[in-house]
XYZ file of N, CA and C in Angstrom:
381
model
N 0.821 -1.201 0.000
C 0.000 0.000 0.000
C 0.856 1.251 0.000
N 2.072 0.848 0.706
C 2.647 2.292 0.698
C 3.572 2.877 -0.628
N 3.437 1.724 -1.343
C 4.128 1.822 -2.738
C 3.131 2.752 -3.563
N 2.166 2.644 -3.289
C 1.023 3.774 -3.996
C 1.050 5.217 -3.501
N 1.414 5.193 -2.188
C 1.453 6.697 -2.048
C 2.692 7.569 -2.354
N 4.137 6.344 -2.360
C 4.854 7.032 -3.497
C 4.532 7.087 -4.952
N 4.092 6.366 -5.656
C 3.741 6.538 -7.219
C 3.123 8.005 -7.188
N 2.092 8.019 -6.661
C 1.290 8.957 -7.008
C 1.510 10.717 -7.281
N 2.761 11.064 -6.368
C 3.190 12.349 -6.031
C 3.771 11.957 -7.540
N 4.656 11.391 -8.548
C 5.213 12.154 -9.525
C 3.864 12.208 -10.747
N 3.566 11.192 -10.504
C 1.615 11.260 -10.950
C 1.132 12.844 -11.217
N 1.268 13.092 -9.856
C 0.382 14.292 -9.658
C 0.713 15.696 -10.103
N 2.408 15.662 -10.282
C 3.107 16.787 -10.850
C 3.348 16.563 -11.998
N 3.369 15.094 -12.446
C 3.193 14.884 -14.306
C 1.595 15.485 -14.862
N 0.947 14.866 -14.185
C -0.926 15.881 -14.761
C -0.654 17.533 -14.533
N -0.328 17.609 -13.697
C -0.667 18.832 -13.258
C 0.070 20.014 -14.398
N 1.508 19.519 -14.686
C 2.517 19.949 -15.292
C 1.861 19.969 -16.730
N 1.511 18.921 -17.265
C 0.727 18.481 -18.635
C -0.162 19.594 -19.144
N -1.370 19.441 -17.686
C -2.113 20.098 -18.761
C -2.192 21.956 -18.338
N -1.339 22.355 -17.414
C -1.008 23.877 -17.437
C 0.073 24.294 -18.381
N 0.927 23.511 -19.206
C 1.325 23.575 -20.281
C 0.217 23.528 -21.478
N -0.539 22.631 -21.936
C -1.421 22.788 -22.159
C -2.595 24.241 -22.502
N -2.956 24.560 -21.494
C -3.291 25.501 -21.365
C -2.284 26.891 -21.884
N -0.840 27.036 -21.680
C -0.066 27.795 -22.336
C 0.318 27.828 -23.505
N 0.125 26.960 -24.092
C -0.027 26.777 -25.511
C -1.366 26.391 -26.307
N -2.300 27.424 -25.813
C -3.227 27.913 -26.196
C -2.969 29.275 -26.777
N -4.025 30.150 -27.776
C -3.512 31.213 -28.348
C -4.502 31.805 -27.870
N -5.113 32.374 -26.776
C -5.625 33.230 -26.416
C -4.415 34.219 -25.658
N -4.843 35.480 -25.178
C -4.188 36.255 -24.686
C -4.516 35.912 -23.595
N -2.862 36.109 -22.430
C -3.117 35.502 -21.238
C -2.674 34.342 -20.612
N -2.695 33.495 -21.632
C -2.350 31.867 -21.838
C -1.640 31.554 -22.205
N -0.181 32.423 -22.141
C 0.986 31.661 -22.744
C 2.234 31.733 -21.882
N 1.812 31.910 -20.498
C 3.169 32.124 -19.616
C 3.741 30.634 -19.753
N 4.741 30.686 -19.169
C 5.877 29.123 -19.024
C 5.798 29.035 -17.738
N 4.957 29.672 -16.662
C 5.069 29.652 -15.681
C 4.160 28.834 -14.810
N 3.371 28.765 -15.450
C 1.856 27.506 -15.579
C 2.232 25.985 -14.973
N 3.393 25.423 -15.422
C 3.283 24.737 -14.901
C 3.655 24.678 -12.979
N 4.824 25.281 -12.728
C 4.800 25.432 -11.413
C 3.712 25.624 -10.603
N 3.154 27.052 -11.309
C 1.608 27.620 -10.386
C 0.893 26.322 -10.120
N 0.366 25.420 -11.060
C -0.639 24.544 -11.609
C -0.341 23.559 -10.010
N 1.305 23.318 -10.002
C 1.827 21.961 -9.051
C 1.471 22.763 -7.573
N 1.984 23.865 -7.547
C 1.710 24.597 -6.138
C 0.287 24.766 -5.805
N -0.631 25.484 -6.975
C -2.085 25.655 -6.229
C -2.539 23.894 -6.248
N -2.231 23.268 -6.568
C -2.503 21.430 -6.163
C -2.202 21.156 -4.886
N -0.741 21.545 -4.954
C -0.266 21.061 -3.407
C -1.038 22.080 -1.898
N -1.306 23.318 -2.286
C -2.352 24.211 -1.653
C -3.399 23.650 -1.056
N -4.227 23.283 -2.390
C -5.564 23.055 -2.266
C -5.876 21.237 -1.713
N -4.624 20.720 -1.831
C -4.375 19.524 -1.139
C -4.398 19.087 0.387
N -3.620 20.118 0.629
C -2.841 20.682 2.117
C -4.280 21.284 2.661
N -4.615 22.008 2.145
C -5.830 23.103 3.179
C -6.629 21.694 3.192
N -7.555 20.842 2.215
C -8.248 19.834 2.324
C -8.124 18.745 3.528
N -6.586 18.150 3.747
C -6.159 17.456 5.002
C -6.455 18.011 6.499
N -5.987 19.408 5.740
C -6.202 20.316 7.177
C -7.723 20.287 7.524
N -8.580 20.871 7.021
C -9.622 20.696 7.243
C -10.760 19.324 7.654
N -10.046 18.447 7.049
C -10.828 16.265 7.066
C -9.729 17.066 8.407
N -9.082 17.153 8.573
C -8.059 16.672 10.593
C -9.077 17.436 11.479
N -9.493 18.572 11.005
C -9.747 19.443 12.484
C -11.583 18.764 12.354
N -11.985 18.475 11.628
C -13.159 17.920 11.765
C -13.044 16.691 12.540
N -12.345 16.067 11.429
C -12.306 14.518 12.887
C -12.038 14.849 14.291
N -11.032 15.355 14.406
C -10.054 16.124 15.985
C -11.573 16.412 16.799
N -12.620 16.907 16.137
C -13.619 17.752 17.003
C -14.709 16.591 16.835
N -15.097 15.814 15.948
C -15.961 14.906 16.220
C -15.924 13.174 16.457
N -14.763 12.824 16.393
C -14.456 11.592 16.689
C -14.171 11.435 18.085
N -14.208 10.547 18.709
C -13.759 10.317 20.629
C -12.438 10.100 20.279
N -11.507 10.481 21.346
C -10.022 9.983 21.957
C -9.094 11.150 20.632
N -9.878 11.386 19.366
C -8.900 11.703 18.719
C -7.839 12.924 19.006
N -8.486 13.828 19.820
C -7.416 14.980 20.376
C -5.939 14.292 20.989
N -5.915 13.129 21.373
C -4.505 12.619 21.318
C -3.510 12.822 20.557
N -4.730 12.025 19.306
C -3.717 11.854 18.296
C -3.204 12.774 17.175
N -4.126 13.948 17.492
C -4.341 14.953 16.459
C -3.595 16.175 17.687
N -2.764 16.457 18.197
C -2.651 17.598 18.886
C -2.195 19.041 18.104
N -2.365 19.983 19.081
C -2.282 21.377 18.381
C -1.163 21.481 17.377
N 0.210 20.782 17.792
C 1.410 20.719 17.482
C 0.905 20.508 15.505
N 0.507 19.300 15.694
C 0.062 18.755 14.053
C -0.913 19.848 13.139
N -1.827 20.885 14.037
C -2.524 21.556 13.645
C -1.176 22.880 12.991
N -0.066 23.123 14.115
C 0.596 24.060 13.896
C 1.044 24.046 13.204
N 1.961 22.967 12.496
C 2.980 22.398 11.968
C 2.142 22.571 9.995
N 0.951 22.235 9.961
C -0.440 22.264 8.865
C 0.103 23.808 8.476
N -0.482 24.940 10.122
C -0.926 25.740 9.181
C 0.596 26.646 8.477
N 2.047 26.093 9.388
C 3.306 26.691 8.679
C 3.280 26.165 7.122
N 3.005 24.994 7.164
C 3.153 24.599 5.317
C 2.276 25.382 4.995
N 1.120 25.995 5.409
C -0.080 26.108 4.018
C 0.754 27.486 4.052
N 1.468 28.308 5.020
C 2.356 29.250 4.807
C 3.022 29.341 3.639
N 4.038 28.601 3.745
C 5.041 28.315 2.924
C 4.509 28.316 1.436
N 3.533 27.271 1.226
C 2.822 27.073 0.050
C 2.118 28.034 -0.281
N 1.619 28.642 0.447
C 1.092 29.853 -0.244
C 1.965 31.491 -0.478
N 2.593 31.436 0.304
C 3.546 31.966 -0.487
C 4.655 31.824 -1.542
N 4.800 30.833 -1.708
C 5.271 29.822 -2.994
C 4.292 30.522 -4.099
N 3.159 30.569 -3.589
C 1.680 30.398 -4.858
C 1.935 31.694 -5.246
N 1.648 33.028 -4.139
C 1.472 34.388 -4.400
C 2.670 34.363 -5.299
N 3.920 34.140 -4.698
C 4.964 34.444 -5.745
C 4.698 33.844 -7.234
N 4.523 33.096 -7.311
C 4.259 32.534 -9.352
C 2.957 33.304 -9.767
N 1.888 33.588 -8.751
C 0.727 34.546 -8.995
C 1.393 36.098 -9.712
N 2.232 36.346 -8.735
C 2.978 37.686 -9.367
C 3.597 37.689 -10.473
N 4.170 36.617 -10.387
C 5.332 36.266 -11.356
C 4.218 36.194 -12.807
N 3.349 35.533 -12.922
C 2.470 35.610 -13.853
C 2.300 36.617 -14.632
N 1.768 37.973 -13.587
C 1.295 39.120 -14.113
C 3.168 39.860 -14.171
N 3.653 39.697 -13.663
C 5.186 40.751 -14.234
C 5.523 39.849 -15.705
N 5.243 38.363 -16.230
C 5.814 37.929 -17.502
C 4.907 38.924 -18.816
N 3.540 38.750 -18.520
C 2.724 39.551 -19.143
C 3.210 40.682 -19.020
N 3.502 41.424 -18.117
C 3.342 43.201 -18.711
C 4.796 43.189 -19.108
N 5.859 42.641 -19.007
C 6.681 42.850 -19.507
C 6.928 42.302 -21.075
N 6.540 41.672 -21.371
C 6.113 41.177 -22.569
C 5.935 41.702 -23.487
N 4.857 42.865 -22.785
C 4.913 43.802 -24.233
C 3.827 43.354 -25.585
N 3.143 42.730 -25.500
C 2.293 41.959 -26.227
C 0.823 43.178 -26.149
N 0.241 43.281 -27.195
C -0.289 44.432 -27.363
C -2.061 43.786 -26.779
N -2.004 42.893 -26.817
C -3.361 42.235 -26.620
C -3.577 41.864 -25.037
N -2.073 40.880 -24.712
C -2.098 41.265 -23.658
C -2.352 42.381 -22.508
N -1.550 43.392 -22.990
C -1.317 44.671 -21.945
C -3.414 44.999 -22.040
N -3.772 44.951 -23.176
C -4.713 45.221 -23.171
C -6.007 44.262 -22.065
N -5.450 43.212 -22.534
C -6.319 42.355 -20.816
C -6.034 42.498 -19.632
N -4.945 42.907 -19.357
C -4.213 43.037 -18.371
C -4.750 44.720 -17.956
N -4.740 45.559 -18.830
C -5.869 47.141 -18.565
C -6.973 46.508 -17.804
N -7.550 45.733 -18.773
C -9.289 45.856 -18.566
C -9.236 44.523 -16.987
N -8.040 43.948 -16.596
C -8.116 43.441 -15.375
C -8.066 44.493 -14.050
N -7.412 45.506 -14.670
C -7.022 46.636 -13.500
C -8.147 47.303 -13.344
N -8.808 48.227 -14.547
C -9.755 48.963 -14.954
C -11.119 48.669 -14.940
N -11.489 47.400 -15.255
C -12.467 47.136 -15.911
C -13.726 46.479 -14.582
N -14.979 46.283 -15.035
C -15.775 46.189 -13.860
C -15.877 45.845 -12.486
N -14.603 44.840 -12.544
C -14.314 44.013 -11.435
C -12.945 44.015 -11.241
N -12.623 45.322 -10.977
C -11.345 45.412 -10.829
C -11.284 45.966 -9.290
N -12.126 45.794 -8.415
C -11.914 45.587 -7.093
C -11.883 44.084 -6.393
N -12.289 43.160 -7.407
C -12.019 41.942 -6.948
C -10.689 41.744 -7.276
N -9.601 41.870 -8.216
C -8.404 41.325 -8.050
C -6.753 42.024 -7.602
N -5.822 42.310 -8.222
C -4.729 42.782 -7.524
C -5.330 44.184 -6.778
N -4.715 45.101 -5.973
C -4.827 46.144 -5.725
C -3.803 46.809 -6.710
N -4.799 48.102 -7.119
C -3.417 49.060 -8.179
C -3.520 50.693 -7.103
């Protein structure tokens, strides 16, 4: 059994890697950073990590005896990675938008306006 839970991790950064490449070699504007694949492996490992975290503190609070086995320490230790990982994330998030504007791509800069400018431009970066 435990031979499966090694397979799976290069599994998971071969898909992940695949098809955010994929996606970059698409010809829309927007969709062509090289940076895709990292982001793609990190918001996985993110959205992986917060998921565990969350199945732990549920069990921890509704199963008997489990506060033993689940102590704060394991809770602490959770929320330094989702740290780490998410700042891992913000950084390729940035990194995203500095490949685009530097780029210079006329279609781009132009999505990249109407992301700053445009209706819902209080939902994303602050300018």
């Amino acid at each position: 059994m435990n031979i499966f839970a090694f397979a799976i991790i290069p599994v998971m950064f071969s898909v992940h890697t695949i098809v955010s490449w994929d996606f970059a070699a698409a010809t829309r504007p927007g969709w062509s950073s090289t940076i895709f694949g990292p982001y793609f492996v990190v918001g996985a490992l993110q959205s992986g990590i917060a998921a565990v975290a969350m199945v732990l503190v549920v069990i921890r609070a509704t199963m008997k005896n489990m506060k033993y086995f689940i102590r704060p320490e394991h809770l602490d230790a959770m929320g330094k990675l989702m740290l780490i990982v998410s700042m891992a994330w913000a950084y390729f998030f940035f990194n995203d938008y500095m490949v685009q504007w530097y780029g210079g791509d006329k279609f781009t800069q132009m999505l990249l306006e109407f992301h700053e400018k445009g209706p819902l431009a209080g939902c994303g970066l602050p300018c």
